[in-house]
Structure formats: C-alpha cells, structure tokens
Amino acid sequence: MHYLDANASEPLRPEAKAAMSAAFEITGNPSSVHAHGRAARKLIEDAREKIAARFGARGQDTVFTSGGTEADALAIHALGIGRRVLISATEHDAVRSAAPGADVLPVSRDGIVDLDALRAWLAAGPPGLVCVMLANNETGTIQPVEQAAALCRTHGALLHVDAVQAAGRIQVDLTALGCHSLALSAHKMGGPSGVGALVLSPEVSGIIPLIAGGGQERGRRGGTQAVPAIAGFAAVCGAIFDQPQIAALRDRAEAAAVRIGAIVCGGGAPRLANTTSLALPGARADTQVIAMDLAGVAVSAGAACSSGKVQTSHVLTAMGLGALAGETIRVSLPWNVSEAAIEAFETAYSRMAERSRRGLVPAAA
Ligand code: PLP
C-alpha cells in the first residue's frame, strides 16, 4: 500500500516517536509544584520556546491546543470579539465552522484571494478580523499573506492565518508574515495528532480562553497539557521537507495524470511542493478514491471528512470549477515518499482513467 495522503496526516517522523517515548517516562502533571511536576513543566516550556522561535514568535505568546481545529476556533473566538469577520472562501472547515455568518472573501480560478475585494471590505466598515490560510489543504495554493497582512494593518484589522498545511513544508514566520496569529498542527508536520498551537503576536496575546478550566497556558487554554504529544511536536517543528525532491516526484505524477486527461486545479498558482489536485472530467471523486485504494494507492477526495462521506469540495466550487468540484482527487506526498509510490500511482491512475472512459467509473451526480 502506498500512502499519498499526507495532507490528511503525515507519517510520524522517527524523531517525534523517540521524543514521545522519552516523555512517556515522565510521571507528573506540569501544573504540580513537586519535582515530578517540574520535570513535566520543563519539558513543555522548553518545547514552547523551541516551537515559538521556529515560527517567529515568543514562548509566552504560544498557546498549546488539541490541534489545528482548536487553534483556529480559539483565534476566531478571542480575536473576533466585537469585530466584523471575513474569511477566505477556501478556508478549512475548522475556520468556517468557527465563524458562522462571516463575510466571504472570493478567490480566483487558481484559488488566490482577491486582494482588491479585501481592500474594499476593510474600507467599508469598522476594524475587523480577517482569516486567510497560508496554504490550502486541497490544492496546496499558497496565499499572499504578507500582502493581506499589510492591508489589514493599514485598516486596523487583525489577521489570523491558518498555517496548518504550510508548517513543515515552507518557511512560516509570524513576524515576517506580519499577521496576528498562526494556527499550527503537529500531525501535518510528521508529529503526533491531537496537539497543535495558536501562536500570537505580542499585540494580541492576552486572549480570552474558549476553555477556561484550571487556568493552564497562562489562563488562555484550560486542561492538562498533553506532555508526550508536545514533546513529539517540538521534535519535528524545525523540519522543512525536501522541497526539490518532493516537487520533482509530484510534478512527475501530475504530468502522468495530465497526459491521461486530468486537469490540475490551482496549477497556475504558487503551491506546496507535495500537493496536486487532479480533476478527471466524468469520474466521481469518491469512486476514483476507491479505485485507487483497491489498486494499493491511498489518496483522498478533497478534504478528509470525519463522517467518511465525501462532499463536493467547497474549495473547488469557490474556484469556479463547477462539476469538476465533484470529480477531483487530492494527491499529497508525504515526507518519506518513494519513487515506487509514484510509479504505483501512475499505473493505478491510468487504469482508473481507462475504466472511467469505458463508463465503469460513474460521473458526479
Ligand atoms: N486547517 C487546515 C488547513 C487543515 O488542513 C486541517 C486538517 O486537515 C485543520 C485546520 C485541522 O487540524 P487538526 O486536524 O489538527 O484539528
């Protein structure tokens, strides 16, 4: 079985596993004052400093969460108080569901946010909160976040950036980007699932919690910290996966699919090196995924969905791709991708496309 679904979850890196195994040996709650508690606390505080430095922030402004979803929800809850909210049309459901009723920033056919529309929204009312993701989970499209941040700052607006898919794949630095907060998730970086962080700029770091609990994380996120998971997160936070090697394999897979009739969604925009979004006109996305799975290649249909049901992608719909939004699969190469996986993909995809042409893979309804 070949795994080409890294944007759902990267395989665990060995350094994360080693750091977690060592952390499991620590007995104690980081809030306890005795020596055991202090050992656990030292581990998470060292991890916090390391992660913060890696993402251009201060340890004291970095809040551990249960993952990217909670980091997005906390940012919108805390930074959105008393503000109008604008989210880009291709945000992850973690942002969309945390900002019901938000205004929506349109994107181009390649999935890039419309900066003129952002400028107009900022000028049209009181200071707001804007959410623009750094890299899209379905297409890999990288947004012009620095420009969006500059516009937001001119108008007194705050900018929250979901950097869940970008971290570990491209440089991500809160200060360089000029945004007010970053959402991170360890399992997209080769760390464990169930841990992430909200990284804040000093201007906004005194936030109101979503979960108050026992006042952990300087009162910004209650709940005993997941010590081993935080150790695994810190162990991988410095990694940036081998871009040229991954890009070459992605390009090879993509070129093979295009020769067979696929259309690359978002192919004209700057993209993550590991991601391609391939539409096959006339073939339903879920059926493509099943056919690829039966051929031993794990890919996904747009975003992974917890219910196991595949819905038409709101990302591709927002990009104006119409019926193709239900006929697209996401291929995302993991950090340890092999040539053999790409060869298996090419064989499986060409067989699947051939079956589709013969009417054996049903078209989207
Ligand atoms: N944001 C983006 C862009 C994602 O791709 C994901 C996960 O797929 C999330 C947020 C949610 O992260 P987590 O799975 O850590 O809750």
PDB file of C-alpha atoms in Angstrom, residues 140-291:
ATOM      1  CA  GLY A 140      -1.725  23.435  -1.903  1.00  0.00           C
ATOM      2  CA  THR A 141      -2.280  27.009  -3.153  1.00  0.00           C
ATOM      3  CA  ILE A 142      -0.126  29.466  -1.202  1.00  0.00           C
ATOM      4  CA  GLN A 143      -1.844  32.767  -0.407  1.00  0.00           C
ATOM      5  CA  PRO A 144      -0.232  36.242  -0.493  1.00  0.00           C
ATOM      6  CA  VAL A 145      -0.490  36.508   3.288  1.00  0.00           C
ATOM      7  CA  GLU A 146       2.160  39.230   3.676  1.00  0.00           C
ATOM      8  CA  GLN A 147       0.182  41.499   1.360  1.00  0.00           C
ATOM      9  CA  ALA A 148      -3.069  40.680   3.142  1.00  0.00           C
ATOM     10  CA  ALA A 149      -1.400  41.449   6.495  1.00  0.00           C
ATOM     11  CA  ALA A 150      -0.130  44.816   5.272  1.00  0.00           C
ATOM     12  CA  LEU A 151      -3.634  45.741   4.084  1.00  0.00           C
ATOM     13  CA  CYS A 152      -5.196  44.607   7.364  1.00  0.00           C
ATOM     14  CA  ARG A 153      -2.731  46.617   9.421  1.00  0.00           C
ATOM     15  CA  THR A 154      -3.400  49.759   7.367  1.00  0.00           C
ATOM     16  CA  HIS A 155      -7.074  49.468   8.335  1.00  0.00           C
ATOM     17  CA  GLY A 156      -6.614  48.428  11.975  1.00  0.00           C
ATOM     18  CA  ALA A 157      -7.858  44.904  11.254  1.00  0.00           C
ATOM     19  CA  LEU A 158      -6.457  41.681  12.736  1.00  0.00           C
ATOM     20  CA  LEU A 159      -5.288  38.814  10.516  1.00  0.00           C
ATOM     21  CA  HIS A 160      -5.489  35.182  11.623  1.00  0.00           C
ATOM     22  CA  VAL A 161      -3.564  32.725   9.447  1.00  0.00           C
ATOM     23  CA  ASP A 162      -4.258  29.001   9.384  1.00  0.00           C
ATOM     24  CA  ALA A 163      -0.737  27.707   8.730  1.00  0.00           C
ATOM     25  CA  VAL A 164      -1.613  24.071   9.426  1.00  0.00           C
ATOM     26  CA  GLN A 165      -0.678  22.803   5.952  1.00  0.00           C
ATOM     27  CA  ALA A 166       2.177  25.238   5.380  1.00  0.00           C
ATOM     28  CA  ALA A 167       4.163  24.486   8.550  1.00  0.00           C
ATOM     29  CA  GLY A 168       6.847  21.905   7.874  1.00  0.00           C
ATOM     30  CA  ARG A 169       6.560  22.442   4.137  1.00  0.00           C
ATOM     31  CA  ILE A 170       7.502  26.097   3.615  1.00  0.00           C
ATOM     32  CA  GLN A 171       9.001  28.726   5.925  1.00  0.00           C
ATOM     33  CA  VAL A 172       6.363  30.075   8.296  1.00  0.00           C
ATOM     34  CA  ASP A 173       7.243  33.084  10.456  1.00  0.00           C
ATOM     35  CA  LEU A 174       4.592  35.129  12.248  1.00  0.00           C
ATOM     36  CA  THR A 175       6.764  38.250  12.399  1.00  0.00           C
ATOM     37  CA  ALA A 176       7.829  38.083   8.746  1.00  0.00           C
ATOM     38  CA  LEU A 177       4.257  37.481   7.618  1.00  0.00           C
ATOM     39  CA  GLY A 178       3.018  40.404   9.714  1.00  0.00           C
ATOM     40  CA  CYS A 179      -0.098  38.562  10.863  1.00  0.00           C
ATOM     41  CA  HIS A 180      -1.559  38.490  14.397  1.00  0.00           C
ATOM     42  CA  SER A 181      -1.933  34.745  14.885  1.00  0.00           C
ATOM     43  CA  LEU A 182      -0.991  31.401  13.374  1.00  0.00           C
ATOM     44  CA  ALA A 183      -2.740  28.049  13.796  1.00  0.00           C
ATOM     45  CA  LEU A 184      -0.423  25.013  13.787  1.00  0.00           C
ATOM     46  CA  SER A 185      -0.988  21.270  13.991  1.00  0.00           C
ATOM     47  CA  ALA A 186       1.749  18.718  14.743  1.00  0.00           C
ATOM     48  CA  HIS A 187       0.352  15.814  12.723  1.00  0.00           C
ATOM     49  CA  LYS A 188       0.716  17.743   9.458  1.00  0.00           C
ATOM     50  CA  MET A 189       4.439  18.100  10.225  1.00  0.00           C
ATOM     51  CA  GLY A 190       5.275  14.479  10.995  1.00  0.00           C
ATOM     52  CA  GLY A 191       4.397  14.822  14.665  1.00  0.00           C
ATOM     53  CA  PRO A 192       1.541  13.217  16.609  1.00  0.00           C
ATOM     54  CA  SER A 193      -2.127  14.081  16.080  1.00  0.00           C
ATOM     55  CA  GLY A 194      -4.067  15.728  18.899  1.00  0.00           C
ATOM     56  CA  VAL A 195      -1.680  18.596  19.562  1.00  0.00           C
ATOM     57  CA  GLY A 196      -1.157  21.997  17.978  1.00  0.00           C
ATOM     58  CA  ALA A 197      -0.652  25.606  18.911  1.00  0.00           C
ATOM     59  CA  LEU A 198      -2.038  29.071  18.499  1.00  0.00           C
ATOM     60  CA  VAL A 199       0.925  31.400  18.049  1.00  0.00           C
ATOM     61  CA  LEU A 200       0.086  35.037  18.783  1.00  0.00           C
ATOM     62  CA  SER A 201       1.783  38.353  18.168  1.00  0.00           C
ATOM     63  CA  PRO A 202       2.579  40.263  21.390  1.00  0.00           C
ATOM     64  CA  GLU A 203      -0.096  42.869  20.495  1.00  0.00           C
ATOM     65  CA  VAL A 204      -2.923  40.358  20.979  1.00  0.00           C
ATOM     66  CA  SER A 205      -1.508  37.659  23.235  1.00  0.00           C
ATOM     67  CA  GLY A 206      -3.707  38.370  26.276  1.00  0.00           C
ATOM     68  CA  ILE A 207      -6.652  36.446  24.906  1.00  0.00           C
ATOM     69  CA  ILE A 208      -9.860  35.227  26.496  1.00  0.00           C
ATOM     70  CA  PRO A 209      -9.989  31.395  26.564  1.00  0.00           C
ATOM     71  CA  LEU A 210     -12.522  29.162  24.857  1.00  0.00           C
ATOM     72  CA  ILE A 211     -11.974  26.589  27.625  1.00  0.00           C
ATOM     73  CA  ALA A 212     -11.064  28.217  30.934  1.00  0.00           C
ATOM     74  CA  GLY A 213     -10.648  25.056  33.039  1.00  0.00           C
ATOM     75  CA  GLY A 214      -7.836  25.217  35.569  1.00  0.00           C
ATOM     76  CA  GLY A 215      -6.144  28.236  34.050  1.00  0.00           C
ATOM     77  CA  GLN A 216      -3.333  26.394  32.277  1.00  0.00           C
ATOM     78  CA  GLU A 217      -1.455  28.077  29.389  1.00  0.00           C
ATOM     79  CA  ARG A 218      -1.435  31.398  31.300  1.00  0.00           C
ATOM     80  CA  GLY A 219      -5.205  31.314  31.527  1.00  0.00           C
ATOM     81  CA  ARG A 220      -5.661  31.058  27.780  1.00  0.00           C
ATOM     82  CA  ARG A 221      -6.468  27.330  27.453  1.00  0.00           C
ATOM     83  CA  GLY A 222      -7.575  25.185  30.344  1.00  0.00           C
ATOM     84  CA  GLY A 223      -6.760  21.481  30.563  1.00  0.00           C
ATOM     85  CA  THR A 224      -3.671  19.476  31.495  1.00  0.00           C
ATOM     86  CA  GLN A 225      -1.187  19.661  28.652  1.00  0.00           C
ATOM     87  CA  ALA A 226      -0.507  16.516  26.591  1.00  0.00           C
ATOM     88  CA  VAL A 227       3.149  16.228  27.626  1.00  0.00           C
ATOM     89  CA  PRO A 228       4.310  13.392  25.303  1.00  0.00           C
ATOM     90  CA  ALA A 229       2.451  14.876  22.323  1.00  0.00           C
ATOM     91  CA  ILE A 230       4.025  18.285  22.954  1.00  0.00           C
ATOM     92  CA  ALA A 231       7.449  16.593  23.067  1.00  0.00           C
ATOM     93  CA  GLY A 232       6.726  14.996  19.670  1.00  0.00           C
ATOM     94  CA  PHE A 233       5.558  18.328  18.273  1.00  0.00           C
ATOM     95  CA  ALA A 234       8.754  20.092  19.370  1.00  0.00           C
ATOM     96  CA  ALA A 235      10.887  17.316  17.887  1.00  0.00           C
ATOM     97  CA  VAL A 236       9.546  17.925  14.365  1.00  0.00           C
ATOM     98  CA  CYS A 237       8.913  21.662  14.397  1.00  0.00           C
ATOM     99  CA  GLY A 238      12.254  22.500  12.751  1.00  0.00           C
ATOM    100  CA  ALA A 239      11.800  20.219   9.768  1.00  0.00           C
ATOM    101  CA  ILE A 240      11.140  21.571   6.305  1.00  0.00           C
ATOM    102  CA  PHE A 241      10.643  18.662   3.993  1.00  0.00           C
ATOM    103  CA  ASP A 242      12.898  18.211   0.999  1.00  0.00           C
ATOM    104  CA  GLN A 243      11.175  20.561  -1.427  1.00  0.00           C
ATOM    105  CA  PRO A 244      13.055  19.910  -4.715  1.00  0.00           C
ATOM    106  CA  GLN A 245      12.929  16.133  -4.358  1.00  0.00           C
ATOM    107  CA  ILE A 246       9.244  16.134  -3.391  1.00  0.00           C
ATOM    108  CA  ALA A 247       8.387  18.687  -6.084  1.00  0.00           C
ATOM    109  CA  ALA A 248      10.093  16.549  -8.749  1.00  0.00           C
ATOM    110  CA  LEU A 249       8.061  13.482  -7.753  1.00  0.00           C
ATOM    111  CA  ARG A 250       4.830  15.492  -7.541  1.00  0.00           C
ATOM    112  CA  ASP A 251       5.496  17.007 -10.973  1.00  0.00           C
ATOM    113  CA  ARG A 252       6.129  13.554 -12.383  1.00  0.00           C
ATOM    114  CA  ALA A 253       2.849  12.174 -11.004  1.00  0.00           C
ATOM    115  CA  GLU A 254       0.988  15.277 -12.149  1.00  0.00           C
ATOM    116  CA  ALA A 255       2.420  15.154 -15.683  1.00  0.00           C
ATOM    117  CA  ALA A 256       1.435  11.488 -15.981  1.00  0.00           C
ATOM    118  CA  ALA A 257      -2.131  12.290 -14.883  1.00  0.00           C
ATOM    119  CA  VAL A 258      -2.394  15.247 -17.267  1.00  0.00           C
ATOM    120  CA  ARG A 259      -1.283  13.069 -20.204  1.00  0.00           C
ATOM    121  CA  ILE A 260      -4.207  10.795 -19.372  1.00  0.00           C
ATOM    122  CA  GLY A 261      -6.715  13.656 -19.349  1.00  0.00           C
ATOM    123  CA  ALA A 262      -6.590  15.134 -15.829  1.00  0.00           C
ATOM    124  CA  ILE A 263      -6.883  18.858 -15.129  1.00  0.00           C
ATOM    125  CA  VAL A 264      -4.721  20.322 -12.347  1.00  0.00           C
ATOM    126  CA  CYS A 265      -6.855  22.526 -10.064  1.00  0.00           C
ATOM    127  CA  GLY A 266      -4.947  25.601  -8.928  1.00  0.00           C
ATOM    128  CA  GLY A 267      -1.991  24.672 -11.144  1.00  0.00           C
ATOM    129  CA  GLY A 268      -1.329  28.304 -12.085  1.00  0.00           C
ATOM    130  CA  ALA A 269      -0.745  29.499  -8.507  1.00  0.00           C
ATOM    131  CA  PRO A 270       2.262  29.121  -6.208  1.00  0.00           C
ATOM    132  CA  ARG A 271       1.696  25.768  -4.496  1.00  0.00           C
ATOM    133  CA  LEU A 272       3.083  23.467  -1.833  1.00  0.00           C
ATOM    134  CA  ALA A 273       5.602  21.116  -3.459  1.00  0.00           C
ATOM    135  CA  ASN A 274       3.837  17.994  -2.193  1.00  0.00           C
ATOM    136  CA  THR A 275       0.251  18.621  -3.327  1.00  0.00           C
ATOM    137  CA  THR A 276      -1.677  18.190  -6.550  1.00  0.00           C
ATOM    138  CA  SER A 277      -5.425  18.413  -7.050  1.00  0.00           C
ATOM    139  CA  LEU A 278      -6.431  16.342 -10.084  1.00  0.00           C
ATOM    140  CA  ALA A 279      -9.836  16.590 -11.745  1.00  0.00           C
ATOM    141  CA  LEU A 280     -10.849  13.778 -14.071  1.00  0.00           C
ATOM    142  CA  PRO A 281     -13.877  15.000 -16.039  1.00  0.00           C
ATOM    143  CA  GLY A 282     -16.702  12.496 -15.904  1.00  0.00           C
ATOM    144  CA  ALA A 283     -15.407  10.418 -12.963  1.00  0.00           C
ATOM    145  CA  ARG A 284     -16.870  10.780  -9.465  1.00  0.00           C
ATOM    146  CA  ALA A 285     -14.263  11.658  -6.854  1.00  0.00           C
ATOM    147  CA  ASP A 286     -15.338   9.034  -4.310  1.00  0.00           C
ATOM    148  CA  THR A 287     -15.260   6.303  -6.931  1.00  0.00           C
ATOM    149  CA  GLN A 288     -11.796   7.409  -8.023  1.00  0.00           C
ATOM    150  CA  VAL A 289     -10.576   7.203  -4.439  1.00  0.00           C
ATOM    151  CA  ILE A 290     -11.988   3.694  -4.041  1.00  0.00           C
ATOM    152  CA  ALA A 291     -10.485   2.548  -7.348  1.00  0.00           C
TER     153      ALA A 291
END
